PDB file of C-alpha atoms and ligand atoms in Angstrom:
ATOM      1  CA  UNK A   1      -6.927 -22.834  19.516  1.00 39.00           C
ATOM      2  CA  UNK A   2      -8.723 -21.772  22.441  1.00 39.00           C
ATOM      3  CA  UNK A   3      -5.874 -19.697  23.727  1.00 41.00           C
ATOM      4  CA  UNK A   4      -5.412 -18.141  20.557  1.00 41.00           C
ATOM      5  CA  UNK A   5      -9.300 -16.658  21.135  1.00 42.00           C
ATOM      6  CA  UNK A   6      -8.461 -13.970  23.734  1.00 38.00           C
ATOM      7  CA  UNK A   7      -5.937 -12.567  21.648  1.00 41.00           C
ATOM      8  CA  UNK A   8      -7.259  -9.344  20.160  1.00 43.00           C
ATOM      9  CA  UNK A   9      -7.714  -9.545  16.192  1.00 43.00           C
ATOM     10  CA  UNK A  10      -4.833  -7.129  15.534  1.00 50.00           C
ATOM     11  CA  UNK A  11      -2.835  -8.888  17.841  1.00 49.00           C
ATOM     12  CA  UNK A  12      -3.197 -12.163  16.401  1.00 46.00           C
ATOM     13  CA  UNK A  13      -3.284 -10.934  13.132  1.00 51.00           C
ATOM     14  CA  UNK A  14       0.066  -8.869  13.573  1.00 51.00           C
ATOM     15  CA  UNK A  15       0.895 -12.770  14.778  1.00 48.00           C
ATOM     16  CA  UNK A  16       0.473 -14.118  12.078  1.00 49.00           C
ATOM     17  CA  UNK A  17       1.449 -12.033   9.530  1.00 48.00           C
ATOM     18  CA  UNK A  18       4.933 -11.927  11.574  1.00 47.00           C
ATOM     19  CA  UNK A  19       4.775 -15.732  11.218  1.00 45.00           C
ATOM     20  CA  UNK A  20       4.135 -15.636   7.500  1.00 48.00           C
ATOM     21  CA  UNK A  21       6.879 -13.394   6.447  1.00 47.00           C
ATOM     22  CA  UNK A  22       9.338 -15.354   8.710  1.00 47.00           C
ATOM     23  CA  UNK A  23       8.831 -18.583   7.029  1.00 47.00           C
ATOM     24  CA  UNK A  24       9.482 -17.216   3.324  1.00 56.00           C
ATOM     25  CA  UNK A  25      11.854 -14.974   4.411  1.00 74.00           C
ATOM     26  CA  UNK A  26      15.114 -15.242   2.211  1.00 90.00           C
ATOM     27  CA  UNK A  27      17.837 -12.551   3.117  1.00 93.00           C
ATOM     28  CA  UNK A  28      17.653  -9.617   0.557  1.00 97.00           C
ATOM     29  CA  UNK A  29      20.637  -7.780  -1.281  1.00 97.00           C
ATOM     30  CA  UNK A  30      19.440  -4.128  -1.749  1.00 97.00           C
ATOM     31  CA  UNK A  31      22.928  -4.356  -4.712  1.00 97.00           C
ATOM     32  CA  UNK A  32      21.424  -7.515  -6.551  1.00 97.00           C
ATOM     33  CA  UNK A  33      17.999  -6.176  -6.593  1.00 98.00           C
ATOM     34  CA  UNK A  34      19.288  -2.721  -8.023  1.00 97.00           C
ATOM     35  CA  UNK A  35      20.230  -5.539 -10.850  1.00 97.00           C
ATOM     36  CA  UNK A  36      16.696  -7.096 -10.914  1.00 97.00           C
ATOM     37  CA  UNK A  37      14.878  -3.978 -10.565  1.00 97.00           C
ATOM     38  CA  UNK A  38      16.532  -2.464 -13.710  1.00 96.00           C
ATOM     39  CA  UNK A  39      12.601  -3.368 -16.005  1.00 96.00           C
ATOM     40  CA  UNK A  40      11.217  -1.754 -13.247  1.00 98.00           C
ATOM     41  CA  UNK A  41      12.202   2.146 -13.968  1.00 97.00           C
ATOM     42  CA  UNK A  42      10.397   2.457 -16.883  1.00 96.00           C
ATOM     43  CA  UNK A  43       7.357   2.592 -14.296  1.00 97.00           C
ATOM     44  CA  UNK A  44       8.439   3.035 -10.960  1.00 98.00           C
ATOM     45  CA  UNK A  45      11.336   5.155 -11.751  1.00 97.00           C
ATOM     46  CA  UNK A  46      14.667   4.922 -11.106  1.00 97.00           C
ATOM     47  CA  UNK A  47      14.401   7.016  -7.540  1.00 97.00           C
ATOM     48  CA  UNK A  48      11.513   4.652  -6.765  1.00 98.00           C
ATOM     49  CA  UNK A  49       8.782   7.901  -7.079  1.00 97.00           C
ATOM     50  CA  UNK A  50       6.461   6.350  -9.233  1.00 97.00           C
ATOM     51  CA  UNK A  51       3.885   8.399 -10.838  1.00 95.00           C
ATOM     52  CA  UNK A  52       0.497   9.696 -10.992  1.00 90.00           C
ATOM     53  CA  UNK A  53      -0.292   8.816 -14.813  1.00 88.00           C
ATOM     54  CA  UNK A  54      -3.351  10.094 -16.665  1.00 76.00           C
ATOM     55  CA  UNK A  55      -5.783   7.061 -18.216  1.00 70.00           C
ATOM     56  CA  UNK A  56      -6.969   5.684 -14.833  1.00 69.00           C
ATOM     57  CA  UNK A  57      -3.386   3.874 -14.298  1.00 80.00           C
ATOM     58  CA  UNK A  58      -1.160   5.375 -11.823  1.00 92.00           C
ATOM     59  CA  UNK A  59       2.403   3.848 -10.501  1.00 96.00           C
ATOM     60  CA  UNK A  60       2.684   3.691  -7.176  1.00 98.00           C
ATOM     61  CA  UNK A  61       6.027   5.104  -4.813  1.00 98.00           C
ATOM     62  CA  UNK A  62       8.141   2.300  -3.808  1.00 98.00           C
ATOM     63  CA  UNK A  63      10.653   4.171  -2.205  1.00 98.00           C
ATOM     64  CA  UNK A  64      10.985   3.971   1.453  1.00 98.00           C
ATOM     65  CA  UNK A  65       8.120   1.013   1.620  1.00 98.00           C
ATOM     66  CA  UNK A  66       8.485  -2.207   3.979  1.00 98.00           C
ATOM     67  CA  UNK A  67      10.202  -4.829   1.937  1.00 98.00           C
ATOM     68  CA  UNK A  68       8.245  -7.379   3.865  1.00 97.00           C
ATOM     69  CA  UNK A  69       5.433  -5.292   2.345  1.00 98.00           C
ATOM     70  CA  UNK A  70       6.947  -5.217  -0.724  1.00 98.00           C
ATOM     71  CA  UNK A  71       7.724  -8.943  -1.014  1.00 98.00           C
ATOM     72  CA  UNK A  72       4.119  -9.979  -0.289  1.00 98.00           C
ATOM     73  CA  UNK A  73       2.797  -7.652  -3.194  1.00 98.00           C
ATOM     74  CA  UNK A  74       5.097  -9.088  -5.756  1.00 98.00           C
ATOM     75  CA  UNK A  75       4.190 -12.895  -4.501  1.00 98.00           C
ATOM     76  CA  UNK A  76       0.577 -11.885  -4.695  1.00 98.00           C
ATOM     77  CA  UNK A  77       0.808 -10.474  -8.015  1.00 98.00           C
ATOM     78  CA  UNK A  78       3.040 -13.822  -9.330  1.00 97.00           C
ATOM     79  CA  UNK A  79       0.813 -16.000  -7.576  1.00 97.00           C
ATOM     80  CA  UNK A  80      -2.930 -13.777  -9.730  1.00 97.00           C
ATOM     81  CA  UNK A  81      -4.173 -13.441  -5.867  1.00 97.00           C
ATOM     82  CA  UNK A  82      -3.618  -9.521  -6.703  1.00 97.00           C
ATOM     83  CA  UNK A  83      -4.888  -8.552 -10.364  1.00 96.00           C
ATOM     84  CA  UNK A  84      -3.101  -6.091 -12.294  1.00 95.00           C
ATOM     85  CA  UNK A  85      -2.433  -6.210 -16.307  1.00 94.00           C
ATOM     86  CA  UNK A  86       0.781  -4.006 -16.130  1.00 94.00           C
ATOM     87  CA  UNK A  87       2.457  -5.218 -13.465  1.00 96.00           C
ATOM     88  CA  UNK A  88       1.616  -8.964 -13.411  1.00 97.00           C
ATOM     89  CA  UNK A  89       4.113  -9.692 -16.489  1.00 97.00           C
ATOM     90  CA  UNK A  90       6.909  -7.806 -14.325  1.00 98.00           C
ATOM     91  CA  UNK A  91       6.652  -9.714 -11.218  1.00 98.00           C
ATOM     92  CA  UNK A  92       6.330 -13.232 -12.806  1.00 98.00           C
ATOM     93  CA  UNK A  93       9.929 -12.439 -14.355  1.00 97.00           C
ATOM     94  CA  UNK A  94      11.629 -12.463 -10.829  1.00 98.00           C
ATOM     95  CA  UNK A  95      12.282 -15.241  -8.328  1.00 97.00           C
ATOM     96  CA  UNK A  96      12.005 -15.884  -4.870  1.00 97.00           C
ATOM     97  CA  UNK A  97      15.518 -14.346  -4.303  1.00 97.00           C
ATOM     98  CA  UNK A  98      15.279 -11.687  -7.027  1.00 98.00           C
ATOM     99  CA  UNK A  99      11.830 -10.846  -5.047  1.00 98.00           C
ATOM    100  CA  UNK A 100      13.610 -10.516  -2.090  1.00 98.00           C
ATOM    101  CA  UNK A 101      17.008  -8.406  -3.472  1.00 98.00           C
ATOM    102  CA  UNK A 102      14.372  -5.955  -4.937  1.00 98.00           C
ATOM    103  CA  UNK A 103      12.547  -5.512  -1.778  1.00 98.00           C
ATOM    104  CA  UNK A 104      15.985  -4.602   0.609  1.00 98.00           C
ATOM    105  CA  UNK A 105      16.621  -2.003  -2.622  1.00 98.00           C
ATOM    106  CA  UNK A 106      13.168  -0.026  -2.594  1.00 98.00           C
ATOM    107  CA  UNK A 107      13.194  -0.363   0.892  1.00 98.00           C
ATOM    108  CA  UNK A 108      16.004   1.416   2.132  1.00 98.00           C
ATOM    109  CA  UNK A 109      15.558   4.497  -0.566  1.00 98.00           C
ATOM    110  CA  UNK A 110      14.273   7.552   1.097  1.00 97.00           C
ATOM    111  CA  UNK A 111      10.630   8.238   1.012  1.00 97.00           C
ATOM    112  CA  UNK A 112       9.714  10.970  -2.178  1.00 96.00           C
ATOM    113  CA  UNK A 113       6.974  13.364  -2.370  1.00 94.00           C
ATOM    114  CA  UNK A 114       3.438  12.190  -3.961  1.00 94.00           C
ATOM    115  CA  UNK A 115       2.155  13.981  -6.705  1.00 91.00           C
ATOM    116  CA  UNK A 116      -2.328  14.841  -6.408  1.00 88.00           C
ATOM    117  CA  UNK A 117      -4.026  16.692  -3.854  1.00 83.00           C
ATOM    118  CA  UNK A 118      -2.629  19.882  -4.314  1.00 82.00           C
ATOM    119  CA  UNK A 119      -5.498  21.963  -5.463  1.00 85.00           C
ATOM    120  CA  UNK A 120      -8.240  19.719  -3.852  1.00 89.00           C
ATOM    121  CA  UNK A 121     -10.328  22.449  -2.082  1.00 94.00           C
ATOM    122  CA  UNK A 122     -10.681  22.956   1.391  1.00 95.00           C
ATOM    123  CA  UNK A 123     -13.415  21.182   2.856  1.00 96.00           C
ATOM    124  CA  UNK A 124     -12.374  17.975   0.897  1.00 97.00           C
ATOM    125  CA  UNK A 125      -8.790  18.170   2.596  1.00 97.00           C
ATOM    126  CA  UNK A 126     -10.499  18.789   6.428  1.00 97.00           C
ATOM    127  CA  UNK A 127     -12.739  15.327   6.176  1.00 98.00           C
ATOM    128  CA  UNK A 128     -10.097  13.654   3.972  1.00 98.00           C
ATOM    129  CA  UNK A 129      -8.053  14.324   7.710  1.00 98.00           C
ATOM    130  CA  UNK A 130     -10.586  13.474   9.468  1.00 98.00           C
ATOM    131  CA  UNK A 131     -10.970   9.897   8.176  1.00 98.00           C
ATOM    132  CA  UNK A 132      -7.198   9.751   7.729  1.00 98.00           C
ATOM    133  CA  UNK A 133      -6.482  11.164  11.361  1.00 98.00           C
ATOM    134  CA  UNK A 134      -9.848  10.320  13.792  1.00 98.00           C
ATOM    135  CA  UNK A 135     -11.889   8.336  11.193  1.00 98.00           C
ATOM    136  CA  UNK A 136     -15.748   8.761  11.301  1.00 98.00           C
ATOM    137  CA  UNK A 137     -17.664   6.785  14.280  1.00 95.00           C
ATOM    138  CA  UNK A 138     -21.051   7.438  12.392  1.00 96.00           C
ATOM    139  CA  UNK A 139     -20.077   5.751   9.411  1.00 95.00           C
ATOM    140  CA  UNK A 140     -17.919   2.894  11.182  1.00 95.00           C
ATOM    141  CA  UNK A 141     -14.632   4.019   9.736  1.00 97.00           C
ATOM    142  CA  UNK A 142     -11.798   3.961  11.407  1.00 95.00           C
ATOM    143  CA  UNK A 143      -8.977   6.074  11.772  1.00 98.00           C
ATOM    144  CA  UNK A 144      -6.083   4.968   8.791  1.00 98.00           C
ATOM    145  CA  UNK A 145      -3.567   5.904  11.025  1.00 98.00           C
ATOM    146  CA  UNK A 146      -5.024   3.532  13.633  1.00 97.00           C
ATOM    147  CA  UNK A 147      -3.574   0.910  11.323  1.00 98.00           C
ATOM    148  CA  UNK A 148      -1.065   2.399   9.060  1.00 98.00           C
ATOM    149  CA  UNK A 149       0.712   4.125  11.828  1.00 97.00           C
ATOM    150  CA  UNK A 150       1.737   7.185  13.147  1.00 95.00           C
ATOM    151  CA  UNK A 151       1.780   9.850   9.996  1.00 96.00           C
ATOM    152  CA  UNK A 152       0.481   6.863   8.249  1.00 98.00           C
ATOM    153  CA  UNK A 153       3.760   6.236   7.378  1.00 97.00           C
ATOM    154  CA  UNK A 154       3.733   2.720   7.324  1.00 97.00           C
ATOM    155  CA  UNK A 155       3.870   0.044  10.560  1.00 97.00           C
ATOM    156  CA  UNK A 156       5.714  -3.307   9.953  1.00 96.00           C
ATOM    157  CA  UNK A 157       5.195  -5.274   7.037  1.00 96.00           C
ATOM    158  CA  UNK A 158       1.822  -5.716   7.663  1.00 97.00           C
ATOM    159  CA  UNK A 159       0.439  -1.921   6.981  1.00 98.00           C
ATOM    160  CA  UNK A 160       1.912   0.042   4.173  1.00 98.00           C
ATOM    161  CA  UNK A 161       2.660   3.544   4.292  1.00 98.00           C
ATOM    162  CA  UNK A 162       0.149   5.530   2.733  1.00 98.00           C
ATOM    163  CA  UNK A 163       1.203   9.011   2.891  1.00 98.00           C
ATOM    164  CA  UNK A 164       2.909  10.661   0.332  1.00 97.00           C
ATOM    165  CA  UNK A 165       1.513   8.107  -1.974  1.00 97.00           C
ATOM    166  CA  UNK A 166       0.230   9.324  -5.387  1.00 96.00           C
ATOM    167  CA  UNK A 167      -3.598  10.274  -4.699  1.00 95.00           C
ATOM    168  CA  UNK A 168      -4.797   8.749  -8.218  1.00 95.00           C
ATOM    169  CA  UNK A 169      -2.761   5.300  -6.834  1.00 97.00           C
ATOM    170  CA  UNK A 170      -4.719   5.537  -3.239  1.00 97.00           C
ATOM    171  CA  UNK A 171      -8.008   6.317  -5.183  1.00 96.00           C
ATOM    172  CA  UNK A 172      -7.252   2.942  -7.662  1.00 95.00           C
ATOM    173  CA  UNK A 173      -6.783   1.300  -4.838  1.00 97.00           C
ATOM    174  CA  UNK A 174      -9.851   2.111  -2.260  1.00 97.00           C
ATOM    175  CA  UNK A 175     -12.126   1.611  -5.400  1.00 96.00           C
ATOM    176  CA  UNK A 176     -10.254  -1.721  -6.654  1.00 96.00           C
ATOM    177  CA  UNK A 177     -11.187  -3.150  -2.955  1.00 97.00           C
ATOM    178  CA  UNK A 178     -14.751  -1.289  -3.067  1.00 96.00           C
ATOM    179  CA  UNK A 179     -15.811  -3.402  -6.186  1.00 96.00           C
ATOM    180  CA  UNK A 180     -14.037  -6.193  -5.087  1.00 95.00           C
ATOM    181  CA  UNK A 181     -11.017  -6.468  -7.489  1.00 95.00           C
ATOM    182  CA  UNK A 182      -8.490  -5.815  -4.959  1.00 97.00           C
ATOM    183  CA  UNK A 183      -8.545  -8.563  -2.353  1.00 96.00           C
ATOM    184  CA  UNK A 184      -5.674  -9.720  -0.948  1.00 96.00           C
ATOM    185  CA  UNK A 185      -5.671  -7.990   2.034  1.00 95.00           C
ATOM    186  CA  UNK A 186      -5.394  -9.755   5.171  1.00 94.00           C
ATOM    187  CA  UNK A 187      -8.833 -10.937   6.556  1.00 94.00           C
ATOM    188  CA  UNK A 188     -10.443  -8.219   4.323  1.00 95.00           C
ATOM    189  CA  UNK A 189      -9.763  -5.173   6.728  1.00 96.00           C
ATOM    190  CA  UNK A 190      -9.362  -2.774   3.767  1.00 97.00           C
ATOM    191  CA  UNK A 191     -12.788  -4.125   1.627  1.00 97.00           C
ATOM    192  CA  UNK A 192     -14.546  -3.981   4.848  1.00 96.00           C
ATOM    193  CA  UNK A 193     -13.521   0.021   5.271  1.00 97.00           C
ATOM    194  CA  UNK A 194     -13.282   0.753   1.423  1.00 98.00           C
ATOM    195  CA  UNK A 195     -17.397  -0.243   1.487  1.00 97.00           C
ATOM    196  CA  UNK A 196     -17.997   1.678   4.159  1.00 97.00           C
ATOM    197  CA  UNK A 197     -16.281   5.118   2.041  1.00 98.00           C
ATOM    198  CA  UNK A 198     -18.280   7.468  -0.062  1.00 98.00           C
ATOM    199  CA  UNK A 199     -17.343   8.688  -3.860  1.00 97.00           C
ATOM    200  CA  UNK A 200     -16.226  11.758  -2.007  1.00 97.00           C
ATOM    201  CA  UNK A 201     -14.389  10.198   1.087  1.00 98.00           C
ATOM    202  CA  UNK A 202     -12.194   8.184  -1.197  1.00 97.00           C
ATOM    203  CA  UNK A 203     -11.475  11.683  -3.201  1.00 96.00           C
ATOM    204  CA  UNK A 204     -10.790  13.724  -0.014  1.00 97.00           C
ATOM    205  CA  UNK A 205      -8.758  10.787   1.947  1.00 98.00           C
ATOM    206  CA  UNK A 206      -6.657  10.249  -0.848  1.00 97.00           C
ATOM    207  CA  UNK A 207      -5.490  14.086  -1.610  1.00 96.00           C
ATOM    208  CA  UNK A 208      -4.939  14.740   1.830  1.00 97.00           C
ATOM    209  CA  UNK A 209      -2.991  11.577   1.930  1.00 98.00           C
ATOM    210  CA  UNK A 210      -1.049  12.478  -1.191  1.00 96.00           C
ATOM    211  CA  UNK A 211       0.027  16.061   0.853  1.00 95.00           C
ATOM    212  CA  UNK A 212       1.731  14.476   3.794  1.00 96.00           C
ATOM    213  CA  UNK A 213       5.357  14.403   3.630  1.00 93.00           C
ATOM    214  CA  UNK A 214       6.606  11.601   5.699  1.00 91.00           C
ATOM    215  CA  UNK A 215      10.239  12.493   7.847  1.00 74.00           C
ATOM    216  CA  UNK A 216      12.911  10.611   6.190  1.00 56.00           C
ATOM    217  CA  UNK A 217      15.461   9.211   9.162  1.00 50.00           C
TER     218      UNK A 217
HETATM  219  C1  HEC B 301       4.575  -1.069 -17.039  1.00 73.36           C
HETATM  220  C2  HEC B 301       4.681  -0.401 -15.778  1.00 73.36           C
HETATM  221  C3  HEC B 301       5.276  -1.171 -14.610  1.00 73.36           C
HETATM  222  C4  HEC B 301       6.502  -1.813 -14.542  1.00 73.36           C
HETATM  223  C5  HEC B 301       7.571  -1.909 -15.600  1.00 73.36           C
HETATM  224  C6  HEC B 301       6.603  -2.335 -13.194  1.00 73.36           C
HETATM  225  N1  HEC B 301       5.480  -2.011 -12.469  1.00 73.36           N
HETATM  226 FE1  HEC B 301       5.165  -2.408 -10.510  1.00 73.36          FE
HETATM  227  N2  HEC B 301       3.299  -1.575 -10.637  1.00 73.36           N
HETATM  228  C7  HEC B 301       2.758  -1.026 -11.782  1.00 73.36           C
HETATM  229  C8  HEC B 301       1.391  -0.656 -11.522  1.00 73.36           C
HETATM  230  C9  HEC B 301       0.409  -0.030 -12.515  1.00 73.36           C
HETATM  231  C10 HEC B 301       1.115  -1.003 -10.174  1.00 73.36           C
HETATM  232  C11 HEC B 301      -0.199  -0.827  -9.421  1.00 73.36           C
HETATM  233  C12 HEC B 301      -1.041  -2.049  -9.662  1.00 73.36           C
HETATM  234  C13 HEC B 301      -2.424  -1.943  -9.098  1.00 73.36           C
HETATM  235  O1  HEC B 301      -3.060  -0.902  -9.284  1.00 73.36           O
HETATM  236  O2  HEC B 301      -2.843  -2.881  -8.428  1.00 73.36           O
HETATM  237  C14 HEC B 301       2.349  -1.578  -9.654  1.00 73.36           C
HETATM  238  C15 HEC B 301       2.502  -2.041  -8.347  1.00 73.36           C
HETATM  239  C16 HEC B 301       3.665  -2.559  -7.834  1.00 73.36           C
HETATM  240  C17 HEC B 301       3.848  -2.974  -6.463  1.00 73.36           C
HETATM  241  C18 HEC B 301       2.819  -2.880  -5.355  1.00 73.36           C
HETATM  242  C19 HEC B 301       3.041  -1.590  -4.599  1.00 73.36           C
HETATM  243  C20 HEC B 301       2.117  -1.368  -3.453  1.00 73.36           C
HETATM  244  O3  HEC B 301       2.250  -0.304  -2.837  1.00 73.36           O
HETATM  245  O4  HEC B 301       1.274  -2.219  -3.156  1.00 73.36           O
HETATM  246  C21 HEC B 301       5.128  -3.427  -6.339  1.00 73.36           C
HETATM  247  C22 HEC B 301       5.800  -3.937  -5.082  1.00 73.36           C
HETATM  248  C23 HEC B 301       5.756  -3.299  -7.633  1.00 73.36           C
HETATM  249  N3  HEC B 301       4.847  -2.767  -8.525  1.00 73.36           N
HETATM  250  C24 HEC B 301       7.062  -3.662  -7.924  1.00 73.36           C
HETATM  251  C25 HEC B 301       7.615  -3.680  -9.203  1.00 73.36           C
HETATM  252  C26 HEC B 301       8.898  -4.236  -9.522  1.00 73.36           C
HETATM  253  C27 HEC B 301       9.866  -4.818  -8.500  1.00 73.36           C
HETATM  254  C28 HEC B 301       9.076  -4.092 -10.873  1.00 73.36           C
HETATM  255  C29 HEC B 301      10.241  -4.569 -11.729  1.00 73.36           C
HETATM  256  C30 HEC B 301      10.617  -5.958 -11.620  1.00 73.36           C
HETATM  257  C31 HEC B 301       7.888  -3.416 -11.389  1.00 73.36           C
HETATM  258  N4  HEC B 301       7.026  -3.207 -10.355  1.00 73.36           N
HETATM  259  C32 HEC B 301       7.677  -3.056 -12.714  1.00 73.36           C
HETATM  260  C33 HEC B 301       3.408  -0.816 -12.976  1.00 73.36           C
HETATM  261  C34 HEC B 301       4.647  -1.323 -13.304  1.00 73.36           C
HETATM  262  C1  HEC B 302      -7.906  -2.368  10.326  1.00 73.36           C
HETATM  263  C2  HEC B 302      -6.649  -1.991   9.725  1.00 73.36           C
HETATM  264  C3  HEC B 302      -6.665  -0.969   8.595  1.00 73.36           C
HETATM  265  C4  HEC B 302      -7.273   0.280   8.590  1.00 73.36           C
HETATM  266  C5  HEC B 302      -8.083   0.932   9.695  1.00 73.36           C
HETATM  267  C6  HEC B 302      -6.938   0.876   7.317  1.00 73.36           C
HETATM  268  N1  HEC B 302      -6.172   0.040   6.575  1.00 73.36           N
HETATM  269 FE1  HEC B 302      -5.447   0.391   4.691  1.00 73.36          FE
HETATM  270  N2  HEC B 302      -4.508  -1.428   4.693  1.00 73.36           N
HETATM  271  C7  HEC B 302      -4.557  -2.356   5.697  1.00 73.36           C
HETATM  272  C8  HEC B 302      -3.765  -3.517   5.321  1.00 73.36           C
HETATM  273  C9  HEC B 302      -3.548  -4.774   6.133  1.00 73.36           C
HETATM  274  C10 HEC B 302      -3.226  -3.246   4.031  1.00 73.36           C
HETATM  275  C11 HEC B 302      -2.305  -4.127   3.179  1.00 73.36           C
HETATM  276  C12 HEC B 302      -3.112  -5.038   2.294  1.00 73.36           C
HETATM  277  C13 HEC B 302      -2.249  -6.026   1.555  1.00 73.36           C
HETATM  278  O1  HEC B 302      -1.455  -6.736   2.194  1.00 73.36           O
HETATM  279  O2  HEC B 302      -2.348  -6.101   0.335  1.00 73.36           O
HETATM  280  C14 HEC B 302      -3.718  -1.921   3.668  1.00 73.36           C
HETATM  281  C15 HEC B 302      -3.433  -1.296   2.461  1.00 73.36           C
HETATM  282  C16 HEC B 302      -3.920  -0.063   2.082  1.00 73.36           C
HETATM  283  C17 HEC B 302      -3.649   0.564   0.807  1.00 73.36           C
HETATM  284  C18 HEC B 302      -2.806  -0.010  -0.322  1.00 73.36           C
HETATM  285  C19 HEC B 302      -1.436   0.577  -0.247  1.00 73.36           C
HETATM  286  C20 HEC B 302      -0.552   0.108  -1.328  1.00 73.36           C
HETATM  287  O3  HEC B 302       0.643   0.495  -1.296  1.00 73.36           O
HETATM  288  O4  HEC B 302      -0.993  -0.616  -2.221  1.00 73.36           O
HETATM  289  C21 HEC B 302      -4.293   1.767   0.805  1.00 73.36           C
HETATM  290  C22 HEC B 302      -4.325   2.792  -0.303  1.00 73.36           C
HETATM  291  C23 HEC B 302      -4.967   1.888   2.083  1.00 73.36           C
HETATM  292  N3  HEC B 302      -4.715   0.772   2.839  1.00 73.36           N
HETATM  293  C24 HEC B 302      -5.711   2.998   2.465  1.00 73.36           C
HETATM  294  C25 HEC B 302      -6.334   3.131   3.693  1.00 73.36           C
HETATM  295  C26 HEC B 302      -7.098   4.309   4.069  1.00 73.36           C
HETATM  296  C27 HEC B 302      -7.301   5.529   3.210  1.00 73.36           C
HETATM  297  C28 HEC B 302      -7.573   4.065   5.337  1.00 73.36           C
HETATM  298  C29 HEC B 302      -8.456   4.955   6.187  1.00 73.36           C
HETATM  299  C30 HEC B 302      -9.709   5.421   5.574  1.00 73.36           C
HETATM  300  C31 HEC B 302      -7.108   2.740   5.728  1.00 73.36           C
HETATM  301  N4  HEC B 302      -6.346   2.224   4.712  1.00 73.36           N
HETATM  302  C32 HEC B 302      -7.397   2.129   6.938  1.00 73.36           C
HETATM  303  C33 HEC B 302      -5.243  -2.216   6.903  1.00 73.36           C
HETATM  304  C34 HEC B 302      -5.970  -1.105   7.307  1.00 73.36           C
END
């Protein structure tokens, strides 16, 4: 234990989190999950897109995310440490290997455009950058990208990509953690920064989120 102390708190929780995935890893089959994932269009859409949807609900892009990343969601969901009425019924129908086959198939499907943020105005895009991009020393935010990666594309399975992601998702989400109905991040990192975010920072973080495209290899 007292080795594990001078390791940073990324570090060890990058450690960990590596740890975690490699014990419940089971190999996925990007052709079976195609199978599983077949209740999962009506929603997420066949090219994994998703959707922004009106009535407070939006879908969120699959497409192109970690399956590691994915994986964890869908156990979190099964196992009511992540909260959500529409999906919950959807993930308790798959296994641990159907969990896994669906991850390899939204993983390797090319990352598609978010919808929101278009016509946000000006101002709202340049500090919605700013927190995305430098973050905001006076208000203890910081950067996204210093987590979620380079073009906040994503980094590991740990950090999920968060551009071109829906803006009305990213707002759901920010506020779920905000209010505390959204907690099953990792040692809190995301309720600790959602707190810290302003009506109009989650608005202007999450449209200028929504208009980066993110380079498909
Ligand atoms: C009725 C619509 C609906 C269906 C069908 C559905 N989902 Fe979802 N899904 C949602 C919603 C809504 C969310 C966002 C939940 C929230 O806000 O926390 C979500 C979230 C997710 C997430 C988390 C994404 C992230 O970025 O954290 C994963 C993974 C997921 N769904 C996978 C699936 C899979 C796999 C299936 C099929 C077996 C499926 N969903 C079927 C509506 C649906
Ligand atoms: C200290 C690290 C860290 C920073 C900085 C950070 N995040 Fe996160 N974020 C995470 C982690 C870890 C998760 C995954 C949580 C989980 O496993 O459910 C996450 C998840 C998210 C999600 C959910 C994505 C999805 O698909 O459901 C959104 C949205 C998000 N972050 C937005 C942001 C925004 C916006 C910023 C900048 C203002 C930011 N994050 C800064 C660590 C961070």
């Amino acid at each position: 234990m007292t080795s594990m102390r001078i390791v940073s708190g990324l570090g060890l929780l990058l450690g960990l989190g590596l740890a975690a995935g490699q014990a419940q890893a089971l190999e996925g089959d990007a052709e079976r999950g195609q199978q599983a994932a077949g209740t999962c269009v009506a929603c997420h859409q066949a090219d994994g897109s998703g959707m922004n949807v009106s009535g407070g609900e939006s879908w969120p892009r699959l497409a192109g995310q970690d399956a590691g990343y994915i994986a964890k969601q869908l156990h979190d969901f099964k196992a009511g440490r992540r909260e959500n009425a529409s999906m919950m019924p959807f993930a308790n129908m798959l296994d641990d290997q159907q969990i896994a086959d669906v991850a390899a198939y939204y993983s390797q499907m090319p990352v598609t455009e978010a919808q929101g943020g278009e016509e946000a105005e000006e101002a709202l895009l340049a500090r919605g950058e700013q927190l995305a991009l430098r973050g905001d020393w006076d208000a203890y935010i910081v950067s996204c990208k210093s987590c979620h990666g380079p073009g906040n594309a994503g980094a590991g399975s740990t950090f999920p990509g968060i551009a071109s992601q829906h803006a009305g998702y990213i707002e759901a989400q920010l506020q779920a953690w905000q209010e505390g109905e959204r907690s099953n991040d990792p040692q809190n990192l995301m309720g600790a920064i959602a707190q810290r975010m302003s009506d109009e920072d989650i608005q202007a973080v999450s449209a200028w989120l929504a208009n980066q495209s993110v380079a498909s290899e």
